[in-house]
């Protein structure tokens, strides 16, 4: 029998075969490539909790319309930690506990790209820069801080700072991270070179993200010690023992440090380590805070949202949800946005604590929301990111 040879026409090969090949190739190689220049603006949310002070205040001029309407939702098929989001120039970046970073177009809710197989969970929000993101990984013995160029889809640099379960911050091109072995690192954001490392003297873990007022770095560890470290030199400025573990990030407002401990007490400190006031709220804390006029708004693991006077700690109002809260409250204008383990995402009046609106998801909400130019984003344990406007 004579074998018949078939020749694929060049036109068919160009139009159908090659595009299919490249589609399959791209599908197998996860990456983020954003060719257009990402312009950084002053109202962008470039790191966890919005800024190094961790005040969770949205400064976008566009108000949030109440009640907001669901615009889109995006399923990542993975879980989230309590800090997930960052945003710049209408590109939303989101991290997952499966070790992925997603880039999502805000206007459409479509995925622009993602990076995966990072070697460990991502427990914090990425830092966004004009052409790159910087993020931390937990559970990777070779690298734990990565700078990724999303204009090219390539890695700029990698740094091994040990196991990290908190978000990084950046100041003056210096990335600050804290690890589970009691070390704090300053890394050059451009080169990935180490500036300095601070050793707390113990192997007691830092599960909190660093906060900074531009002069010092502040954070607490699981043995109840609060540290102030010079931003430039890495030298210890002061250390204070509270006697109870810190799992709550520090928030800084008007040169005052605010945080809670596992002893149920919420405290205000001067930036020199002196206690200004203490308030026993009889709950553990796992979030940072936000500020409205002369009040600080914070949350407890007991499911309550508290508004206290910043000067005295006197109670202004309380709001009770039906589940634990590990997310930080986010302020946008006169509205406070907060999610709860009761699966609800709430909007409260910042002055009175009255509930204005809620949206029920299909999973617990552990992650801090993000508000940007009238858009509101939240991630739920139903593995979904929700966008409202």
Short mmCIF file of C-alpha atoms in Angstrom, two decimals:
data_model
loop_
_atom_site.label_atom_id
_atom_site.label_comp_id
_atom_site.label_asym_id
_atom_site.label_seq_id
_atom_site.Cartn_x
_atom_site.Cartn_y
_atom_site.Cartn_z
CA UNK A 1 0.00 0.00 0.00
CA UNK A 2 1.28 3.40 -0.95
CA UNK A 3 1.66 5.83 1.96
CA UNK A 4 0.01 9.17 1.39
CA UNK A 5 1.81 12.21 2.79
CA UNK A 6 -0.18 15.21 3.89
CA UNK A 7 1.40 18.62 3.91
CA UNK A 8 -0.02 21.31 6.16
CA UNK A 9 -0.57 24.50 4.17
CA UNK A 10 1.62 27.41 5.34
CA UNK A 11 -1.43 29.60 5.80
CA UNK A 12 -3.10 27.04 8.11
CA UNK A 13 0.15 26.59 10.02
CA UNK A 14 0.58 30.35 10.54
CA UNK A 15 -3.01 31.10 11.44
CA UNK A 16 -3.94 28.07 13.56
CA UNK A 17 -1.03 25.85 14.59
CA UNK A 18 1.46 28.49 15.79
CA UNK A 19 -1.08 30.51 17.84
CA UNK A 20 -2.30 27.28 19.48
CA UNK A 21 1.28 26.32 20.33
CA UNK A 22 1.98 29.67 21.97
CA UNK A 23 -1.33 29.59 23.86
CA UNK A 24 -0.42 26.20 25.34
CA UNK A 25 3.08 27.45 26.13
CA UNK A 26 1.75 30.53 27.95
CA UNK A 27 -0.80 28.44 29.84
CA UNK A 28 2.00 26.24 31.20
CA UNK A 29 4.24 29.16 32.22
CA UNK A 30 2.59 31.34 34.86
CA UNK A 31 3.82 34.92 34.82
CA UNK A 32 2.76 38.54 35.19
CA UNK A 33 3.68 40.71 32.23
CA UNK A 34 2.23 44.23 32.12
CA UNK A 35 3.69 46.01 29.12
CA UNK A 36 2.10 49.37 29.80
CA UNK A 37 3.86 51.59 32.31
CA UNK A 38 2.26 51.39 35.76
CA UNK A 39 2.11 54.93 37.09
CA UNK A 40 2.34 55.29 40.86
CA UNK A 41 -0.02 57.89 42.37
CA UNK A 42 -0.24 59.33 45.87
CA UNK A 43 -3.57 57.60 46.58
CA UNK A 44 -2.38 54.11 45.60
CA UNK A 45 -2.26 51.38 48.25
CA UNK A 46 1.34 50.22 47.75
CA UNK A 47 1.82 47.89 50.73
CA UNK A 48 -0.02 46.18 53.56
CA UNK A 49 -2.28 48.55 55.53
CA UNK A 50 -1.65 51.35 53.03
CA UNK A 51 1.65 52.79 54.27
CA UNK A 52 4.53 52.18 56.73
CA UNK A 53 2.49 53.78 59.54
CA UNK A 54 -0.19 51.10 59.02
CA UNK A 55 -3.08 53.51 59.54
CA UNK A 56 -5.43 51.79 57.04
CA UNK A 57 -6.80 55.09 55.73
CA UNK A 58 -7.82 55.37 52.10
CA UNK A 59 -6.85 58.81 50.79
CA UNK A 60 -8.57 58.50 47.42
CA UNK A 61 -10.63 61.56 46.53
CA UNK A 62 -13.40 59.48 44.93
CA UNK A 63 -16.06 58.72 47.56
CA UNK A 64 -17.56 55.28 48.06
CA UNK A 65 -21.20 55.17 47.03
CA UNK A 66 -23.40 53.62 49.71
CA UNK A 67 -24.70 51.02 49.29
CA UNK A 68 -21.97 49.80 46.97
CA UNK A 69 -22.91 47.36 44.22
CA UNK A 70 -21.03 44.17 43.39
CA UNK A 71 -19.13 44.81 40.15
CA UNK A 72 -17.27 41.52 39.77
CA UNK A 73 -15.87 38.58 41.68
CA UNK A 74 -12.75 36.54 40.98
CA UNK A 75 -12.08 33.00 42.23
CA UNK A 76 -8.43 32.20 43.00
CA UNK A 77 -9.12 28.64 44.25
CA UNK A 78 -6.94 29.26 47.31
CA UNK A 79 -7.07 30.74 50.79
CA UNK A 80 -5.97 34.15 52.07
CA UNK A 81 -4.09 35.50 55.09
CA UNK A 82 -5.11 38.72 56.86
CA UNK A 83 -3.15 40.99 54.47
CA UNK A 84 -3.68 40.26 50.79
CA UNK A 85 -4.01 43.37 48.61
CA UNK A 86 -2.03 46.20 47.09
CA UNK A 87 -2.97 48.39 44.13
CA UNK A 88 -1.51 50.89 41.67
CA UNK A 89 -2.83 52.39 38.44
CA UNK A 90 -5.95 50.15 38.36
CA UNK A 91 -3.92 46.94 38.77
CA UNK A 92 -4.90 44.97 41.87
CA UNK A 93 -2.28 42.57 43.25
CA UNK A 94 -3.42 39.78 45.57
CA UNK A 95 -1.47 37.07 47.41
CA UNK A 96 -2.65 33.58 48.42
CA UNK A 97 -1.65 30.96 50.97
CA UNK A 98 -1.01 28.56 48.09
CA UNK A 99 2.00 30.66 47.13
CA UNK A 100 0.65 32.80 44.30
CA UNK A 101 0.44 36.46 43.33
CA UNK A 102 -2.41 37.52 41.03
CA UNK A 103 -2.60 40.71 38.97
CA UNK A 104 -6.20 41.72 38.19
CA UNK A 105 -7.55 44.52 36.03
CA UNK A 106 -9.77 46.62 38.31
CA UNK A 107 -12.20 47.77 35.63
CA UNK A 108 -12.98 44.31 34.23
CA UNK A 109 -12.03 41.86 36.98
CA UNK A 110 -9.99 39.91 34.43
CA UNK A 111 -6.68 38.30 35.32
CA UNK A 112 -3.68 40.07 33.81
CA UNK A 113 -1.34 37.33 34.95
CA UNK A 114 -0.13 35.43 37.99
CA UNK A 115 3.01 33.85 39.40
CA UNK A 116 2.87 30.53 41.21
CA UNK A 117 4.97 27.69 42.64
CA UNK A 118 6.86 30.13 44.82
CA UNK A 119 7.90 27.42 47.25
CA UNK A 120 5.74 28.50 50.18
CA UNK A 121 2.73 30.50 51.29
CA UNK A 122 2.56 34.26 50.85
CA UNK A 123 1.37 35.66 54.18
CA UNK A 124 1.52 39.35 53.29
CA UNK A 125 0.56 41.98 50.75
CA UNK A 126 3.07 42.66 47.96
CA UNK A 127 4.89 45.98 47.80
CA UNK A 128 4.16 47.71 44.48
CA UNK A 129 6.75 49.78 42.64
CA UNK A 130 6.64 51.23 39.13
CA UNK A 131 7.88 48.09 37.38
CA UNK A 132 8.05 45.51 40.12
CA UNK A 133 6.46 43.92 43.14
CA UNK A 134 8.33 42.77 46.24
CA UNK A 135 6.85 40.00 48.36
CA UNK A 136 7.76 37.53 51.09
CA UNK A 137 7.48 33.74 51.17
CA UNK A 138 7.16 31.42 54.17
CA UNK A 139 8.46 27.85 53.98
CA UNK A 140 11.17 28.28 51.34
CA UNK A 141 14.69 27.46 52.57
CA UNK A 142 16.39 29.17 49.62
CA UNK A 143 14.56 32.47 49.30
CA UNK A 144 11.97 34.39 51.30
CA UNK A 145 12.04 37.91 49.81
CA UNK A 146 11.60 38.32 46.05
CA UNK A 147 11.59 41.30 43.70
CA UNK A 148 9.69 40.51 40.49
CA UNK A 149 9.72 42.71 37.37
CA UNK A 150 6.16 42.62 36.03
CA UNK A 151 7.09 44.63 32.94
CA UNK A 152 9.26 41.72 31.76
CA UNK A 153 7.94 38.74 33.71
CA UNK A 154 11.33 38.04 35.29
CA UNK A 155 12.85 38.01 38.77
CA UNK A 156 15.05 40.98 39.71
CA UNK A 157 16.55 39.49 42.84
CA UNK A 158 15.98 37.00 45.65
CA UNK A 159 17.04 37.21 49.29
CA UNK A 160 16.98 34.59 52.04
CA UNK A 161 15.75 36.19 55.26
CA UNK A 162 14.45 32.99 56.87
CA UNK A 163 10.81 32.07 57.31
CA UNK A 164 8.47 35.08 57.22
CA UNK A 165 4.79 35.24 58.19
CA UNK A 166 4.15 38.95 57.86
CA UNK A 167 4.09 41.71 55.26
CA UNK A 168 7.13 43.74 54.20
CA UNK A 169 7.23 47.53 54.20
CA UNK A 170 9.39 49.87 52.11
CA UNK A 171 10.86 53.29 52.97
CA UNK A 172 13.40 55.24 50.92
CA UNK A 173 14.18 52.22 48.71
CA UNK A 174 14.74 50.03 51.77
CA UNK A 175 12.62 46.91 52.30
CA UNK A 176 12.08 45.93 55.95
CA UNK A 177 11.08 42.37 56.91
CA UNK A 178 10.94 40.42 60.18
CA UNK A 179 11.21 36.64 60.49
CA UNK A 180 10.17 33.83 62.82
CA UNK A 181 13.67 33.56 64.33
CA UNK A 182 13.76 37.01 65.90
CA UNK A 183 15.64 38.79 63.10
CA UNK A 184 14.79 42.04 61.29
CA UNK A 185 16.37 42.81 57.91
CA UNK A 186 16.81 45.95 55.85
CA UNK A 187 17.31 45.15 52.15
CA UNK A 188 18.08 47.51 49.28
CA UNK A 189 14.94 47.48 47.12
CA UNK A 190 16.92 48.05 43.91
CA UNK A 191 19.78 45.57 44.30
CA UNK A 192 18.56 43.05 46.86
CA UNK A 193 21.70 43.62 48.94
CA UNK A 194 21.47 43.52 52.73
CA UNK A 195 21.81 46.90 54.45
CA UNK A 196 21.75 45.53 57.98
CA UNK A 197 20.25 42.82 60.18
CA UNK A 198 18.96 43.32 63.72
CA UNK A 199 19.14 40.35 66.09
CA UNK A 200 16.65 40.56 68.95
CA UNK A 201 18.88 38.24 71.00
CA UNK A 202 16.37 35.41 71.15
CA UNK A 203 14.75 33.05 68.67
CA UNK A 204 11.34 34.33 69.69
CA UNK A 205 9.19 34.86 66.61
CA UNK A 206 8.04 38.04 64.96
CA UNK A 207 4.55 37.36 63.59
CA UNK A 208 3.86 41.08 63.24
CA UNK A 209 4.75 43.27 60.30
CA UNK A 210 7.13 46.19 60.92
CA UNK A 211 5.72 49.71 61.20
CA UNK A 212 7.69 52.93 60.84
CA UNK A 213 7.41 56.66 61.45
CA UNK A 214 10.30 57.35 59.07
CA UNK A 215 12.90 57.37 61.84
CA UNK A 216 12.50 54.06 63.62
CA UNK A 217 10.98 50.65 62.96
CA UNK A 218 8.56 49.32 65.57
CA UNK A 219 7.33 45.78 66.13
CA UNK A 220 6.53 43.29 68.89
CA UNK A 221 7.36 39.61 69.31
CA UNK A 222 5.61 36.58 70.79
CA UNK A 223 7.35 36.97 74.16
CA UNK A 224 5.77 40.40 74.68
CA UNK A 225 8.76 42.59 73.84
CA UNK A 226 8.27 45.81 71.89
CA UNK A 227 11.27 47.04 69.88
CA UNK A 228 12.29 50.35 68.33
CA UNK A 229 15.09 49.98 65.74
CA UNK A 230 16.82 52.81 63.91
CA UNK A 231 15.76 52.75 60.26
CA UNK A 232 19.18 53.75 58.88
CA UNK A 233 21.60 51.86 61.13
CA UNK A 234 19.56 48.95 62.47
CA UNK A 235 20.64 49.81 66.02
CA UNK A 236 18.29 49.20 68.93
CA UNK A 237 16.77 52.46 70.22
CA UNK A 238 14.73 50.96 73.02
CA UNK A 239 13.06 47.75 74.15
CA UNK A 240 9.97 47.44 76.35
CA UNK A 241 8.62 44.29 78.01
CA UNK A 242 4.84 44.06 78.26
CA UNK A 243 4.65 40.45 79.44
CA UNK A 244 2.17 39.33 76.77
CA UNK A 245 2.54 38.17 73.17
CA UNK A 246 2.17 40.48 70.16
CA UNK A 247 0.20 39.19 67.18
CA UNK A 248 -1.20 42.65 66.48
CA UNK A 249 0.55 45.11 64.16
CA UNK A 250 1.42 48.55 65.47
CA UNK A 251 -0.36 51.55 63.96
CA UNK A 252 1.25 55.00 64.20
CA UNK A 253 -0.66 58.28 64.40
CA UNK A 254 0.64 61.70 65.49
CA UNK A 255 3.88 60.20 66.86
CA UNK A 256 1.91 57.75 69.01
CA UNK A 257 2.10 53.95 68.73
CA UNK A 258 -1.11 51.94 69.18
CA UNK A 259 -1.30 48.16 69.59
CA UNK A 260 -2.88 45.34 71.57
CA UNK A 261 -1.46 42.25 73.28
CA UNK A 262 -2.75 38.79 74.11
CA UNK A 263 -3.37 39.91 77.70
CA UNK A 264 -6.49 41.71 76.44
CA UNK A 265 -5.04 45.18 76.94
CA UNK A 266 -4.86 47.79 74.19
CA UNK A 267 -2.12 50.37 74.71
CA UNK A 268 -0.87 53.72 73.45
CA UNK A 269 2.88 54.44 73.62
CA UNK A 270 5.06 57.43 72.89
CA UNK A 271 7.66 56.87 70.18
CA UNK A 272 10.20 56.71 73.02
CA UNK A 273 8.50 53.70 74.62
CA UNK A 274 6.54 55.31 77.46
CA UNK A 275 2.99 54.07 78.05
CA UNK A 276 0.40 56.84 77.59
CA UNK A 277 -2.71 54.82 78.44
CA UNK A 278 -3.99 51.26 78.73
CA UNK A 279 -7.48 49.93 78.06
CA UNK A 280 -8.57 46.43 79.05
CA UNK A 281 -10.85 45.19 76.26
CA UNK A 282 -10.75 41.53 77.40
CA UNK A 283 -9.86 40.14 73.98
CA UNK A 284 -6.85 39.13 71.94
CA UNK A 285 -5.83 41.23 68.95
CA UNK A 286 -4.68 40.23 65.48
CA UNK A 287 -4.92 43.38 63.36
CA UNK A 288 -3.73 46.95 63.02
CA UNK A 289 -5.99 49.98 63.51
CA UNK A 290 -7.36 53.02 61.71
CA UNK A 291 -8.15 56.59 62.77
CA UNK A 292 -11.08 58.97 62.45
CA UNK A 293 -10.95 62.53 63.83
CA UNK A 294 -9.80 62.12 67.45
CA UNK A 295 -10.54 58.40 67.66
CA UNK A 296 -8.74 55.15 66.98
CA UNK A 297 -10.81 52.29 65.56
CA UNK A 298 -9.55 48.78 66.21
CA UNK A 299 -10.85 45.20 66.31
CA UNK A 300 -10.69 42.24 68.66
CA UNK A 301 -10.61 38.51 68.04
CA UNK A 302 -13.85 38.47 70.08
CA UNK A 303 -15.63 39.88 67.01
CA UNK A 304 -15.98 43.46 68.23
CA UNK A 305 -15.04 46.74 66.56
CA UNK A 306 -13.99 49.44 69.05
CA UNK A 307 -13.74 53.21 68.76
CA UNK A 308 -11.58 54.79 71.48
CA UNK A 309 -10.39 58.34 72.11
CA UNK A 310 -6.79 58.58 70.95
CA UNK A 311 -5.79 60.81 73.89
CA UNK A 312 -7.26 58.79 76.75
CA UNK A 313 -8.48 55.39 75.51
CA UNK A 314 -12.01 56.23 76.62
CA UNK A 315 -14.63 54.15 74.85
CA UNK A 316 -16.75 55.94 72.19
CA UNK A 317 -18.65 53.03 70.65
CA UNK A 318 -18.57 49.28 70.07
CA UNK A 319 -19.99 47.14 67.28
CA UNK A 320 -20.42 43.37 67.67
CA UNK A 321 -20.25 40.86 64.83
CA UNK A 322 -21.10 37.17 65.17
CA UNK A 323 -17.62 35.87 64.47
CA UNK A 324 -13.96 36.46 65.21
CA UNK A 325 -12.13 39.34 63.53
CA UNK A 326 -8.52 39.15 62.31
CA UNK A 327 -8.83 41.80 59.58
CA UNK A 328 -7.87 45.43 60.12
CA UNK A 329 -10.58 48.10 59.81
CA UNK A 330 -10.21 50.36 56.77
CA UNK A 331 -11.40 53.98 56.77
CA UNK A 332 -12.74 55.71 53.65
CA UNK A 333 -14.23 59.11 54.38
CA UNK A 334 -16.74 58.57 57.19
CA UNK A 335 -17.07 54.84 56.55
CA UNK A 336 -15.30 51.90 58.17
CA UNK A 337 -15.08 48.62 56.26
CA UNK A 338 -14.44 45.37 58.11
CA UNK A 339 -14.92 41.65 57.51
CA UNK A 340 -15.72 38.97 60.09
CA UNK A 341 -15.57 35.20 60.49
CA UNK A 342 -19.39 35.37 60.42
CA UNK A 343 -18.94 35.64 56.60
CA UNK A 344 -20.23 39.22 56.49
CA UNK A 345 -18.48 42.27 55.11
CA UNK A 346 -19.64 45.38 57.00
CA UNK A 347 -19.72 49.11 56.40
CA UNK A 348 -20.05 51.14 59.61
CA UNK A 349 -20.45 54.83 60.35
CA UNK A 350 -17.06 55.88 61.73
CA UNK A 351 -18.59 58.46 64.07
CA UNK A 352 -21.39 56.39 65.60
CA UNK A 353 -20.52 52.75 64.90
CA UNK A 354 -23.94 52.18 63.33
CA UNK A 355 -24.16 49.51 60.66
CA UNK A 356 -24.87 51.04 57.26
CA UNK A 357 -24.53 48.05 54.94
CA UNK A 358 -23.40 44.46 54.86
CA UNK A 359 -22.69 41.81 52.24
CA UNK A 360 -22.70 38.11 53.05
CA UNK A 361 -20.10 35.92 51.36
CA UNK A 362 -19.92 32.13 51.39
CA UNK A 363 -16.84 31.95 53.60
CA UNK A 364 -15.16 33.51 56.62
CA UNK A 365 -13.47 36.86 56.04
CA UNK A 366 -9.99 36.98 57.55
CA UNK A 367 -8.40 39.50 55.19
CA UNK A 368 -8.19 43.28 55.40
CA UNK A 369 -10.20 45.11 52.75
CA UNK A 370 -8.86 47.76 50.37
CA UNK A 371 -10.62 50.94 49.23
CA UNK A 372 -9.32 52.76 46.16
CA UNK A 373 -10.99 55.48 44.07
CA UNK A 374 -14.51 54.39 44.93
CA UNK A 375 -13.78 50.68 44.52
CA UNK A 376 -13.94 48.37 47.55
CA UNK A 377 -12.15 45.00 47.54
CA UNK A 378 -12.42 42.13 50.00
CA UNK A 379 -11.27 38.49 49.99
CA UNK A 380 -13.25 35.65 51.56
CA UNK A 381 -12.50 32.06 52.56
CA UNK A 382 -14.83 31.01 49.76
CA UNK A 383 -11.62 31.61 47.73
CA UNK A 384 -13.14 34.65 46.06
CA UNK A 385 -12.13 38.29 45.70
CA UNK A 386 -15.14 40.64 45.59
CA UNK A 387 -15.11 44.10 44.00
CA UNK A 388 -17.79 46.68 44.86
CA UNK A 389 -18.41 50.20 43.57
#
